Coordinates of C-alpha atoms in Angstrom, one line a residue:
X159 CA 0.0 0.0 0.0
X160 CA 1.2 3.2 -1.1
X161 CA 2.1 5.8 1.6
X162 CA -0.4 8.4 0.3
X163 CA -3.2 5.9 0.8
X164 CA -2.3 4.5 4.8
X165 CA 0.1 6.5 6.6
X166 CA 0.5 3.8 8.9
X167 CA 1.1 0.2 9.1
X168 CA -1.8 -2.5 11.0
X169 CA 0.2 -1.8 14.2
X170 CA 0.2 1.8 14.4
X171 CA 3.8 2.2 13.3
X172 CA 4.5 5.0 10.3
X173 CA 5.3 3.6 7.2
X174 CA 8.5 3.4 5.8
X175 CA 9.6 6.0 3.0
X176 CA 8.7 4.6 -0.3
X177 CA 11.4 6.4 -2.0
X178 CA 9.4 6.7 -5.3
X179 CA 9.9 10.5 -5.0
X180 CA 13.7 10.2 -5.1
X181 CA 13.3 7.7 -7.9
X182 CA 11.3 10.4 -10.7
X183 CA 14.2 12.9 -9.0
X184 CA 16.7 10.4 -10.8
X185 CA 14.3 9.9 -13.9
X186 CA 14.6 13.8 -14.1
X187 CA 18.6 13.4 -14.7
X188 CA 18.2 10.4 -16.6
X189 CA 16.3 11.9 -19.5
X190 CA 18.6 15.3 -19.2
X191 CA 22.1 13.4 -19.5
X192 CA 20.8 11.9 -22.9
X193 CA 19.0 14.8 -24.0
X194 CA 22.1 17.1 -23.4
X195 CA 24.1 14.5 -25.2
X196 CA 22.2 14.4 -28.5
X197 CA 22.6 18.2 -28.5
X198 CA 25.9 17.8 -27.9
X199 CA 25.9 15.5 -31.1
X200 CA 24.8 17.8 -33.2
X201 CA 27.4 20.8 -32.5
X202 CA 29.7 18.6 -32.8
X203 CA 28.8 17.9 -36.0
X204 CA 26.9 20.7 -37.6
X205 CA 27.5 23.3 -35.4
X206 CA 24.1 23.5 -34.1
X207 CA 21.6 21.9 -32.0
X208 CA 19.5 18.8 -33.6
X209 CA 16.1 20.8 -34.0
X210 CA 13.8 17.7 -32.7
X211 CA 16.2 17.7 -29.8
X212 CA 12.9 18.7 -27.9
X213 CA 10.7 15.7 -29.5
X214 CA 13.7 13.5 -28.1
X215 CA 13.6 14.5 -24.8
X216 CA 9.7 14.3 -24.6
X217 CA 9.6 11.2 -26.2
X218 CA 12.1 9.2 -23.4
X219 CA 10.5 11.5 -20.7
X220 CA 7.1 10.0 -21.6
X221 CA 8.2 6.3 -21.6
X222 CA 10.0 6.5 -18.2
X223 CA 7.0 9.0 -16.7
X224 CA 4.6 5.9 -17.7
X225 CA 7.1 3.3 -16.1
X226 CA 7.3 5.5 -13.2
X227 CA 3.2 6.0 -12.4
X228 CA 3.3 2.3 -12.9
X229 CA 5.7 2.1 -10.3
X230 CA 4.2 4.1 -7.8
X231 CA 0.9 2.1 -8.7
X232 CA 2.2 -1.8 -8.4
X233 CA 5.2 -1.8 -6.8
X234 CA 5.5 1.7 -4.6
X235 CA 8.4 0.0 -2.3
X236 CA 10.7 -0.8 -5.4
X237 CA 14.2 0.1 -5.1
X238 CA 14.4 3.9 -6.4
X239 CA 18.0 3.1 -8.2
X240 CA 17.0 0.7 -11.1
X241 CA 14.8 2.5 -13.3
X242 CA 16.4 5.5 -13.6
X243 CA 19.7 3.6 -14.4
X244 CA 17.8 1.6 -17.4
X245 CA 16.4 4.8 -18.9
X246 CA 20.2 6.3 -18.5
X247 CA 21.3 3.6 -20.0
X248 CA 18.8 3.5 -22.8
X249 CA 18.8 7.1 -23.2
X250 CA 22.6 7.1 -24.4
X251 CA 22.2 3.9 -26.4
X252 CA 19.7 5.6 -28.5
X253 CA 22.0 9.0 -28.8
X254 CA 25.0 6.6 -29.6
X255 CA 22.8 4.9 -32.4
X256 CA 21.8 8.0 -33.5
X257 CA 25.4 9.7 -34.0
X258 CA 26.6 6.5 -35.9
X259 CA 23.8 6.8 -38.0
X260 CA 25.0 10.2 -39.2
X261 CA 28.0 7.9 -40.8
X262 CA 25.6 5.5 -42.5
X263 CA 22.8 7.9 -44.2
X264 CA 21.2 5.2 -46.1
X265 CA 21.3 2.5 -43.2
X266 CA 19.0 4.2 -40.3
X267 CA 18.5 2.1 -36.8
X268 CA 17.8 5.1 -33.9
X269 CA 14.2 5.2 -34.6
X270 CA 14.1 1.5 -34.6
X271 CA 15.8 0.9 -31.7
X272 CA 13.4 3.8 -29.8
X273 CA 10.3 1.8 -31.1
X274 CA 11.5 -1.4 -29.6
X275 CA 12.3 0.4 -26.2
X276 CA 8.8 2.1 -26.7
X277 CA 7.9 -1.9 -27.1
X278 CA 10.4 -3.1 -23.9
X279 CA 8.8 -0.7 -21.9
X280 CA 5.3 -1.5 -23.1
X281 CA 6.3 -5.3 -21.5
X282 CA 8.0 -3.4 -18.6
X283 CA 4.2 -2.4 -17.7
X284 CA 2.7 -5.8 -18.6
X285 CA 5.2 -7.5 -16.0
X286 CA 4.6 -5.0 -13.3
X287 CA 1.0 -5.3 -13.4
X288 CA 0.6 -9.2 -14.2
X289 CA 3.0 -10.4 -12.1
X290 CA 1.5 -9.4 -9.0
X291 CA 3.6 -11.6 -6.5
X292 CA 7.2 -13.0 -8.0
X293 CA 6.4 -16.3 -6.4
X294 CA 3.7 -17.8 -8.4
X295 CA 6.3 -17.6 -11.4
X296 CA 7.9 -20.6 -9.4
X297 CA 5.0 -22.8 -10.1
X298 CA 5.3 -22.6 -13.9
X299 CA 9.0 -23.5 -13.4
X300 CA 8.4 -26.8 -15.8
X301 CA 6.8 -24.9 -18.2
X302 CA 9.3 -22.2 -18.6
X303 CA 12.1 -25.1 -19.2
X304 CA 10.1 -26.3 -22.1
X305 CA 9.5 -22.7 -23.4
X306 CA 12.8 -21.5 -23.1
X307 CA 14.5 -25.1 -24.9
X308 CA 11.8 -24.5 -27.5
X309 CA 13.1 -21.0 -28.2
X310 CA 16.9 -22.4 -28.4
X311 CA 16.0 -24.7 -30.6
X312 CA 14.0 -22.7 -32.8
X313 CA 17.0 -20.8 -34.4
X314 CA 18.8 -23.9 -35.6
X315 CA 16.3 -24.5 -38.2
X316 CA 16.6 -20.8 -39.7
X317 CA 19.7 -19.9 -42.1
X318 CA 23.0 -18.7 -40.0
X319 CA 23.2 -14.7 -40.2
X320 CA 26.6 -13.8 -39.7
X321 CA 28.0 -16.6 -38.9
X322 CA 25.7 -17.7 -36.0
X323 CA 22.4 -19.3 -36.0
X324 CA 20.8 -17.1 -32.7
X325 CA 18.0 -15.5 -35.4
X326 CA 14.2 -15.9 -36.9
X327 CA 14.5 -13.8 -39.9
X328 CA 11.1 -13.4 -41.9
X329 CA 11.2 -11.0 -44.6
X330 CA 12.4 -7.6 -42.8
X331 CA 11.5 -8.9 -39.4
X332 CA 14.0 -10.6 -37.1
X333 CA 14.1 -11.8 -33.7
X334 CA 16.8 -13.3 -31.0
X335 CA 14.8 -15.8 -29.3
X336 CA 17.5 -16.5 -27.0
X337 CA 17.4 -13.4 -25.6
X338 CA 13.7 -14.3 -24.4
X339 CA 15.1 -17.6 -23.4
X340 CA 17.5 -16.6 -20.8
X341 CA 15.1 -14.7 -18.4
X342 CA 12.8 -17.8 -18.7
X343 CA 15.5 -19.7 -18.2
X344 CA 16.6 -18.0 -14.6
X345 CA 13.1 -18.8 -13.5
X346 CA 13.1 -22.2 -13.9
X347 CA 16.6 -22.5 -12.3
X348 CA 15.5 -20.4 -9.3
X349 CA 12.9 -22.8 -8.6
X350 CA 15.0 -25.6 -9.4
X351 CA 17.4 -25.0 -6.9
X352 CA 14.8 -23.4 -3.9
X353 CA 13.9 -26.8 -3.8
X354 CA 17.1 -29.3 -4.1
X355 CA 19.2 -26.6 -2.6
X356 CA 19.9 -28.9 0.6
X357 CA 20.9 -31.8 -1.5
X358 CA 23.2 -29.7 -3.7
X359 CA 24.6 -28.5 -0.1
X360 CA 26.3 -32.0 0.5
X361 CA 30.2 -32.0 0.4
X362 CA 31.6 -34.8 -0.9
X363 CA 35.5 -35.2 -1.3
X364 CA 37.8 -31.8 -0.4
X365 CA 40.5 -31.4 -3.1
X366 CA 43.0 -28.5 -2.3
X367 CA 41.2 -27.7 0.3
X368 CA 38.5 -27.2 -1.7
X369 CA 35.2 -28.8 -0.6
X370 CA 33.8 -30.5 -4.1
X371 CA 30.3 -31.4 -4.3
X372 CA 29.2 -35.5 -4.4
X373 CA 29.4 -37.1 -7.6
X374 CA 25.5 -38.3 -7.5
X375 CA 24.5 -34.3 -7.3
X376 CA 26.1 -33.4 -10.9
X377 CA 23.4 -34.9 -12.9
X378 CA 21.5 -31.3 -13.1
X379 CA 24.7 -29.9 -13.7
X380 CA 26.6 -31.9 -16.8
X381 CA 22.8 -31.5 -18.0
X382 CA 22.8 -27.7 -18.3
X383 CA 26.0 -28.3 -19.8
X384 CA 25.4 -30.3 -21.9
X385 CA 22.6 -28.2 -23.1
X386 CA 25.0 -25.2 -23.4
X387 CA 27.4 -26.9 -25.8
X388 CA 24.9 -28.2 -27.6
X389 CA 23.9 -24.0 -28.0
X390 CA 27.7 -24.1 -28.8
X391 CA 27.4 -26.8 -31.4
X392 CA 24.2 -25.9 -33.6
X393 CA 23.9 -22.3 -33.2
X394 CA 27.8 -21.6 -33.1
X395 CA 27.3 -18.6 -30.2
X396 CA 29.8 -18.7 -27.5
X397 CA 28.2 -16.0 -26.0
X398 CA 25.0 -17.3 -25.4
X399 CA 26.6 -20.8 -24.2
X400 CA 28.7 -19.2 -21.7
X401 CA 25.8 -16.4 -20.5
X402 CA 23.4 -19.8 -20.1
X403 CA 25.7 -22.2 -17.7
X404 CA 27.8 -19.2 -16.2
X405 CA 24.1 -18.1 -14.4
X406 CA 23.2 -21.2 -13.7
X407 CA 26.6 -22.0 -11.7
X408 CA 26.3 -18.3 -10.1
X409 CA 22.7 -19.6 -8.8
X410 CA 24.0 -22.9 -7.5
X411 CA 26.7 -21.3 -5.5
X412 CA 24.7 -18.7 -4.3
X413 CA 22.1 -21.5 -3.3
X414 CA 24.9 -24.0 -1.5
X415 CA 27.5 -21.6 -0.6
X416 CA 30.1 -24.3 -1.9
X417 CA 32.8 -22.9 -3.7
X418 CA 33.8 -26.3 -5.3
X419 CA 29.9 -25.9 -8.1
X420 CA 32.2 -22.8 -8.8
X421 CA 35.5 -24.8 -9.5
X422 CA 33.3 -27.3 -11.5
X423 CA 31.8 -25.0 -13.6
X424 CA 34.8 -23.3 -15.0
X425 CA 36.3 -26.3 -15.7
X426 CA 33.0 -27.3 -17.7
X427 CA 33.3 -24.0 -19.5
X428 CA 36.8 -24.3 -20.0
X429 CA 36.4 -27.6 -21.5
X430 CA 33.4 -26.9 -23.5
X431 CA 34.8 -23.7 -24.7
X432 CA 38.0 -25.9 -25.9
X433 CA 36.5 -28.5 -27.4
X434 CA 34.0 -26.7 -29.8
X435 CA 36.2 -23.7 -30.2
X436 CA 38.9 -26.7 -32.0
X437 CA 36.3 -27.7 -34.1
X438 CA 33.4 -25.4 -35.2
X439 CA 35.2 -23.3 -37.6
X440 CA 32.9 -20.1 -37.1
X441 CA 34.3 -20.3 -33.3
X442 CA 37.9 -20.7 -33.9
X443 CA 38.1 -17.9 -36.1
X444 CA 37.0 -15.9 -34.0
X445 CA 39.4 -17.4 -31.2
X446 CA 42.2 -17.1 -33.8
X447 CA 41.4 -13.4 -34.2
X448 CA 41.5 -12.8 -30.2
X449 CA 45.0 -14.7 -30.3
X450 CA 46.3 -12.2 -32.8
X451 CA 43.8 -9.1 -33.4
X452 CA 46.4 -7.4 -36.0
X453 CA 46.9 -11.0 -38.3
X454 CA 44.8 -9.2 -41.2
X455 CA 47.3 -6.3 -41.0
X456 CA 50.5 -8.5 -40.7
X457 CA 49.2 -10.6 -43.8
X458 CA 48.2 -6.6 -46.0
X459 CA 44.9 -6.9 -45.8
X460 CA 43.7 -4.4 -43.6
X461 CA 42.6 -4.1 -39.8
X462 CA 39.7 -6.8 -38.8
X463 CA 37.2 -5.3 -36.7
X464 CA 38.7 -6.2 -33.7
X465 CA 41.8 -4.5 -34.9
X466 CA 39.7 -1.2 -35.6
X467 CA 37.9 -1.7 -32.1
X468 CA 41.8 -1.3 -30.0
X469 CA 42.4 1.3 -32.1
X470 CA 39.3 3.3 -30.9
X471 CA 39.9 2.8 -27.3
X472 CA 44.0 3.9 -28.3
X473 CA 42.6 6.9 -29.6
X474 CA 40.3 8.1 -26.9
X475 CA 42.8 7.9 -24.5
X476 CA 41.9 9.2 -21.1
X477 CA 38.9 11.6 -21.7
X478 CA 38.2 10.8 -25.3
X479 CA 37.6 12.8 -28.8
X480 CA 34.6 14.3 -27.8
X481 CA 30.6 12.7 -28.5
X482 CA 30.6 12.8 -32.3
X483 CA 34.3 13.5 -33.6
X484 CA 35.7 9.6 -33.6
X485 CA 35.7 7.1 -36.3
X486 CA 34.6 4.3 -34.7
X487 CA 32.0 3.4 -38.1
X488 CA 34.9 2.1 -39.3
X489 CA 34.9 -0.7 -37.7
X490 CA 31.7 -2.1 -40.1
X491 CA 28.9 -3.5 -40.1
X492 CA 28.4 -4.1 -35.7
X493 CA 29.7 -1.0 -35.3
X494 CA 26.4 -0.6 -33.8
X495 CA 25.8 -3.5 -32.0
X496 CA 28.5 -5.7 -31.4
X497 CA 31.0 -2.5 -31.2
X498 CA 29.2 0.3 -29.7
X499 CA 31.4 0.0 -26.5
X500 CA 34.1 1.3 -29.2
X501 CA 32.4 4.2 -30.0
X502 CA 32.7 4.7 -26.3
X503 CA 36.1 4.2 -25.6
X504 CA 37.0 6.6 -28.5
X505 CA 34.6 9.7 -28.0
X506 CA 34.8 9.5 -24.1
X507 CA 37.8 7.8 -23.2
X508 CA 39.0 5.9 -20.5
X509 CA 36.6 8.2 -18.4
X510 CA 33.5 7.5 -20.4
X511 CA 33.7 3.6 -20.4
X512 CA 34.3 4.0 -16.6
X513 CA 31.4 5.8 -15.5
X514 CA 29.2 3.6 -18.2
X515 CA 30.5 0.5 -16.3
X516 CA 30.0 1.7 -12.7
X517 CA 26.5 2.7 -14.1
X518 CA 26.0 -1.4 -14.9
X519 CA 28.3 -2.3 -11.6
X520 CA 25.4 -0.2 -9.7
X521 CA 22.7 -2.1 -11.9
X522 CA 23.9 -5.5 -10.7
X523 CA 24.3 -4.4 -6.9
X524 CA 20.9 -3.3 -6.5
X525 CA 19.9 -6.1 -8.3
X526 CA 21.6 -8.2 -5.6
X527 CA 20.4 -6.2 -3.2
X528 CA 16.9 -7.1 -4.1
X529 CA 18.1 -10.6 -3.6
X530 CA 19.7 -10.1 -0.3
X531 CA 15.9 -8.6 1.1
X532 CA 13.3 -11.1 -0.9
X533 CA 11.4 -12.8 1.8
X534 CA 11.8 -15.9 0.1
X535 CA 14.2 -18.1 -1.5
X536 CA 12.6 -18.3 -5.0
X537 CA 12.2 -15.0 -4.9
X538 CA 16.5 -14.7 -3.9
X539 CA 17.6 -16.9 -6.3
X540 CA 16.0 -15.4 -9.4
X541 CA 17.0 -12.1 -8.4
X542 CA 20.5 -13.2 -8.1
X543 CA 20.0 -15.5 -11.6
X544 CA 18.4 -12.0 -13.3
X545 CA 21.3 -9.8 -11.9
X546 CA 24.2 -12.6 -12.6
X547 CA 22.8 -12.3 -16.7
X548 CA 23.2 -9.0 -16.8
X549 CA 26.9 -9.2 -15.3
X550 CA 27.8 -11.8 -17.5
X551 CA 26.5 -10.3 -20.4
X552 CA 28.4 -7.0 -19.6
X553 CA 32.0 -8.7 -19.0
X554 CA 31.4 -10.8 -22.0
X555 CA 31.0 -7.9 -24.5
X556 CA 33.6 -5.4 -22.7
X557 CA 36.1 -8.2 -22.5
X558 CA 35.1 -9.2 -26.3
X559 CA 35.6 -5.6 -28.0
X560 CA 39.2 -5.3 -25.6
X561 CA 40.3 -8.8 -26.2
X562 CA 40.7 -9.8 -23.3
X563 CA 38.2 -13.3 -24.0
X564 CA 37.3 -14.5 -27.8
X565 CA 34.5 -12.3 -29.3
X566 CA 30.7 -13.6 -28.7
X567 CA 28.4 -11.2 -30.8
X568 CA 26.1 -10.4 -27.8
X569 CA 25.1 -6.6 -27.5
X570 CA 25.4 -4.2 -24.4
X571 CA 22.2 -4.3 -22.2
X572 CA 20.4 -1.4 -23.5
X573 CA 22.8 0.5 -25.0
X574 CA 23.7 -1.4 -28.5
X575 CA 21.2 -2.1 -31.2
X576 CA 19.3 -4.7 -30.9
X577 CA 15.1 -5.0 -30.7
X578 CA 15.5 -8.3 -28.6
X579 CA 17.8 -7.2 -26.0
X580 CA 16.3 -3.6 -25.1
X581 CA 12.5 -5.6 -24.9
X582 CA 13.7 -8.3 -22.4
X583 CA 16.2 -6.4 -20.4
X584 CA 13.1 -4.2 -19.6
X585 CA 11.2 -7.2 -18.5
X586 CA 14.1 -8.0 -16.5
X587 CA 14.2 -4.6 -14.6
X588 CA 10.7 -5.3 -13.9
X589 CA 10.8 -8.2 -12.5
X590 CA 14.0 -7.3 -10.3
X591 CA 11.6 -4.2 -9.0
X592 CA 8.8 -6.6 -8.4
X593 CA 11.0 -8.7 -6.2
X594 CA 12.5 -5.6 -4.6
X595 CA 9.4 -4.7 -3.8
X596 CA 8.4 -7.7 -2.3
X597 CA 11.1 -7.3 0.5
X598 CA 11.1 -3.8 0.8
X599 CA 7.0 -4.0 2.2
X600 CA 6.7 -3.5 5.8
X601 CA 5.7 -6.9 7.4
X602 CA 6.8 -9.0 4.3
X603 CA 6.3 -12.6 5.4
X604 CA 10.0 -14.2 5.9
X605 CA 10.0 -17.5 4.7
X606 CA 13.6 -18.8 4.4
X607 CA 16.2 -15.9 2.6
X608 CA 18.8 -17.3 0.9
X609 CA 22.0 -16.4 3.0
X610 CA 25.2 -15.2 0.8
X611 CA 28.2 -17.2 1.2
X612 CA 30.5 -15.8 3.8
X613 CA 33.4 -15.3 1.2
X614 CA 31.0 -12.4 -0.5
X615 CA 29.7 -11.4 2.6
X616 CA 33.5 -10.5 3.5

C-alpha cells in the first residue's frame, strides 16, 4: 500500500519511505544526461543543436513517466535506483545509435531501436501489473524449461546470419529468441534449486582444500551443460553458451555456498569452450582473431574489426575525442551493436567507459540487493539469476571488444542495437523491481532468505 493511501502500518507504526519520490528525481537526470548529449551530437557535427532535440527529450521523458506511475501504482516500495539507471542507460544507447547513423545515411537504426524500447517498456508495464507476487512464477518452473528449450532450438532451423544461428528472420522482421530464453531460463533454475538446494549442499571429497560437491548431485549440472554446448554446437554462439551455464553456476553457488559448483563450472566451460572452439570453424576464427587481433594487417589486408575496435579505445585515451568526432563506423557492419562500446572508448575515453561501467556495476548491486531482502528463496535466487545475466552479459561484451576473451556477438544491455535485447532487459528490470518490492513491504512474510556465502559477505 502506497504511503499516500495509509500512513501507517496494521500496528500503528509509520510507514516506511517509499522512496518513489527520489526515484522520478533520478528519472529527471536520466532523461537530461541523454537529452544534453544528443545536442551535444549535433554541435559537434553541424554546429548547431538537432532541431527535434525537444521531441527526443519528450519522447524518453514520456516512456520513463509511464514506467514510473506504474511504479508508484504496483510496486511503490521498489528500489528507487533501477529504473532511472535503465532509462540512462537507454537514453545514451539511443543517442550513440543516433550519431553512428549520421556515418551510414542510407542505413538508419535510432528510430528502430526507440520503437523497440517504446515496445520493452510496453512489457516493462505488462510484468509490473501481471505479475502481482514474484512467487507464483515458481510454479510454472516446468513450463518455462520447455518454453525456453523450444526458443533455443528454434533458431537452428533458420539460415546462420553472420555466422551464427541465434536468429528468426522473416522478410524484414528478425528476432533473438535466446534473448527471451534466458530470463525464462533464470526462473526455472531459481525454482529448481529453492527446492534441491539442501541436497546440492552435501560436500563430498575436499580437493586442495577445496570442498567439491558429491558425484550423485552433478546430474542437473553436466545436464545444463550439456545443453549449453549443444547451443555451442548448432547455433555456433559462444556467448549465449557461456551467458546460459555461467548463471546457472552463479545460482547454484549462491544456493549451496560451496565454492567447489564454482571450481566445476569453470572447468566445464573451460572444456566446453575448448572442445568446440577446436572444431566449429565459425568459433575458432573468432578465437584465432582474439589470439592475434592485428593477423589481417600483418598478412596486407587491412585491420579486422577487432583490430579497428583497440584502435578506438587507443585513440580516446583518457577523456576521449569528444561525442561525435571519432571514427569508430569504421569498424563495419556491428559497429552498432557488437561494437558500440568502441564508440565509447574513442569519443569518451578511458573516463567515459568508466562511468558507463560503474552505471552497470550499480545495476547489478541493486539487483543483488533485491536478492539479499526477498522474503523468500525463489524469490532470492532469481534475483540473483536475473542480476548474474546481466553481469555476465556485460564482462562478455567489454572483455570481447578489448580482447581480453574471444569475441561472442552479444550486445550491451540497453545501449547497442538490438530490438531483442532492449525488450527483455526491460522485463528483466521489472521483475528485479517486483521482487524488490516484495522485500522492501513493511511486514513481508519471511520464509527462508537465501543467505550469501561468507566469502562475498567478507
Amino acid at each position: 500500500m502506497s504511503r499516500w493511501r495509509r500512513r501507517e502500518t496494521a500496528a500503528g507504526e509509520p510507514l516506511p519511505p517509499t522512496r518513489r519520490n527520489t526515484e522520478f528525481l533520478l528519472l529527471v537526470f536520466a532523461v537530461l544526461v541523454p537529452v544534453f548529449a544528443y545536442a551535444n551530437v549535433g554541435l559537434a557535427r553541424h554546429g548547431s543543436i538537432p532541431p527535434d532535440t525537444a521531441k527526443y527529450g519528450l519522447g524518453l521523458g514520456l516512456l520513463v513517466l509511464i514506467a514510473h506511475i506504474l511504479v508508484r501504482f504496483f510496486a511503490p516500495y521498489a528500489d528507487p535506483v533501477l529504473l532511472p539507471i535503465a532509462a540512462l542507460l537507454n537514453g545514451l544507447g539511443l543517442v550513440l545509435i543516433y550519431r553512428l547513423d549520421l556515418e551510414t545515411p542510407n542505413v538508419q537504426a535510432a528510430s528502430s531501436q526507440l520503437m523497440w524500447s517504446a515496445i520493452g517498456v510496453i512489457l516493462f508495464a505488462a510484468v509490473m501489473i501481471a505479475v502481482r507476487d514474484h512467487r507464483s512464477l515458481g510454479k510454472y518452473a516446468y513450463l518455462a524449461a520447455a518454453v525456453a528449450l523450444f526458443l533455443m532450438i528454434v533458431p537452428v532451423f533458420f539460415p546462420a546470419i553472420n555466422g551464427a544461428k541465434v536468429w528468426i528472420r522473416l522478410g524484414s522482421f528478425s528476432l533473438q529468441p535466446g534473448e527471451f530464453a534466458k530470463i525464462i531460463l533464470v526462473v526455472f533454475f531459481a525454482s529448481y534449486l529453492a527446492g534441491t538446494r539442501e541436497t546440492l549442499m552435501m560436500i563430498g571429497r575436499r580437493f586442495c582444500g577445496v570442498n567439491l560437491p558429491r558425484g550423485r548431485d552433478l546430474g542437473p549440472v553436466l545436464a545444463v551443460w550439456l545443453t549449453s554446448v549443444g547451443i555451442l554446437v548448432l547455433e555456433r554462439d559462444l556467448g549465449t553458451s557461456v551467458l546460459y551455464f555461467g548463471a546457472f553456476v552463479v545460482m547454484l553457488y549462491v544456493a549451496t555456498a560451496r565454492i567447489g559448483w564454482i571450481l566445476v563450472g569453470l572447468i566445464l566451460i573451460a572444456l566446453g569452450a575448448f572442445v568446440v572452439g577446436s572444431a566449429e570453424p565459425h568459433v575458432h576464427s573468432r578465437v584465432q582473431n582474439w589470439m592475434d587481433p592485428f593477423a589481417s594487417i600483418h598478412a596486407g589486408l587491412g585491420p579486422g574489426q577487432l583490430a579497428q575496435s583497440l584502435f578506438c579505445f587507443a585513440a580516446g585515451g583518457l577523456l576521449g575525442a569528444g561525442l561525435g568526432l571519432g571514427h569508430s563506423i569504421l569498424v563495419g557492419f556491428a559497429a552498432k551493436s557488437d561494437f558500440i562500446l568502441a564508440t565509447v572508448g574513442e569519443e569518451l575515453g578511458l573516463t567515459g567507459i568508466a562511468a558507463l561501467l560503474v552505471l552497470y556495476a550499480l545495476l547489478v548491486a541493486r539487483g543483488f540487493r533485491a536478492g539479499l531482502t526477498a522474503p523468500d528463496a525463489f524469490g532470492s535466487l532469481l534475483a540473483y539469476g536475473l542480476s548474474a545475466v546481466l553481469a555476465i552479459q556485460v564482462f562478455v561484451v567489454a572483455g570481447g571488444v578489448t580482447a581480453l576473451i574471444p569475441l561472442t556477438g552479444m550486445t550491451m544491455p540497453f545501449l547497442a542495437q538490438g530490438g531483442s535485447s532492449v525488450v527483455t532487459n526491460w522485463a528483466l528490470i521489472a521483475l528485479l523491481m517486483k521482487i524488490s518490492d516484495r522485500g522492501r513491504r513493511p511486514l513481508a512474510p519471511i520464509e527462508e532468505p537465501v543467505p550469501l556465502p561468507e566469502e562475498v559477505r567478507a
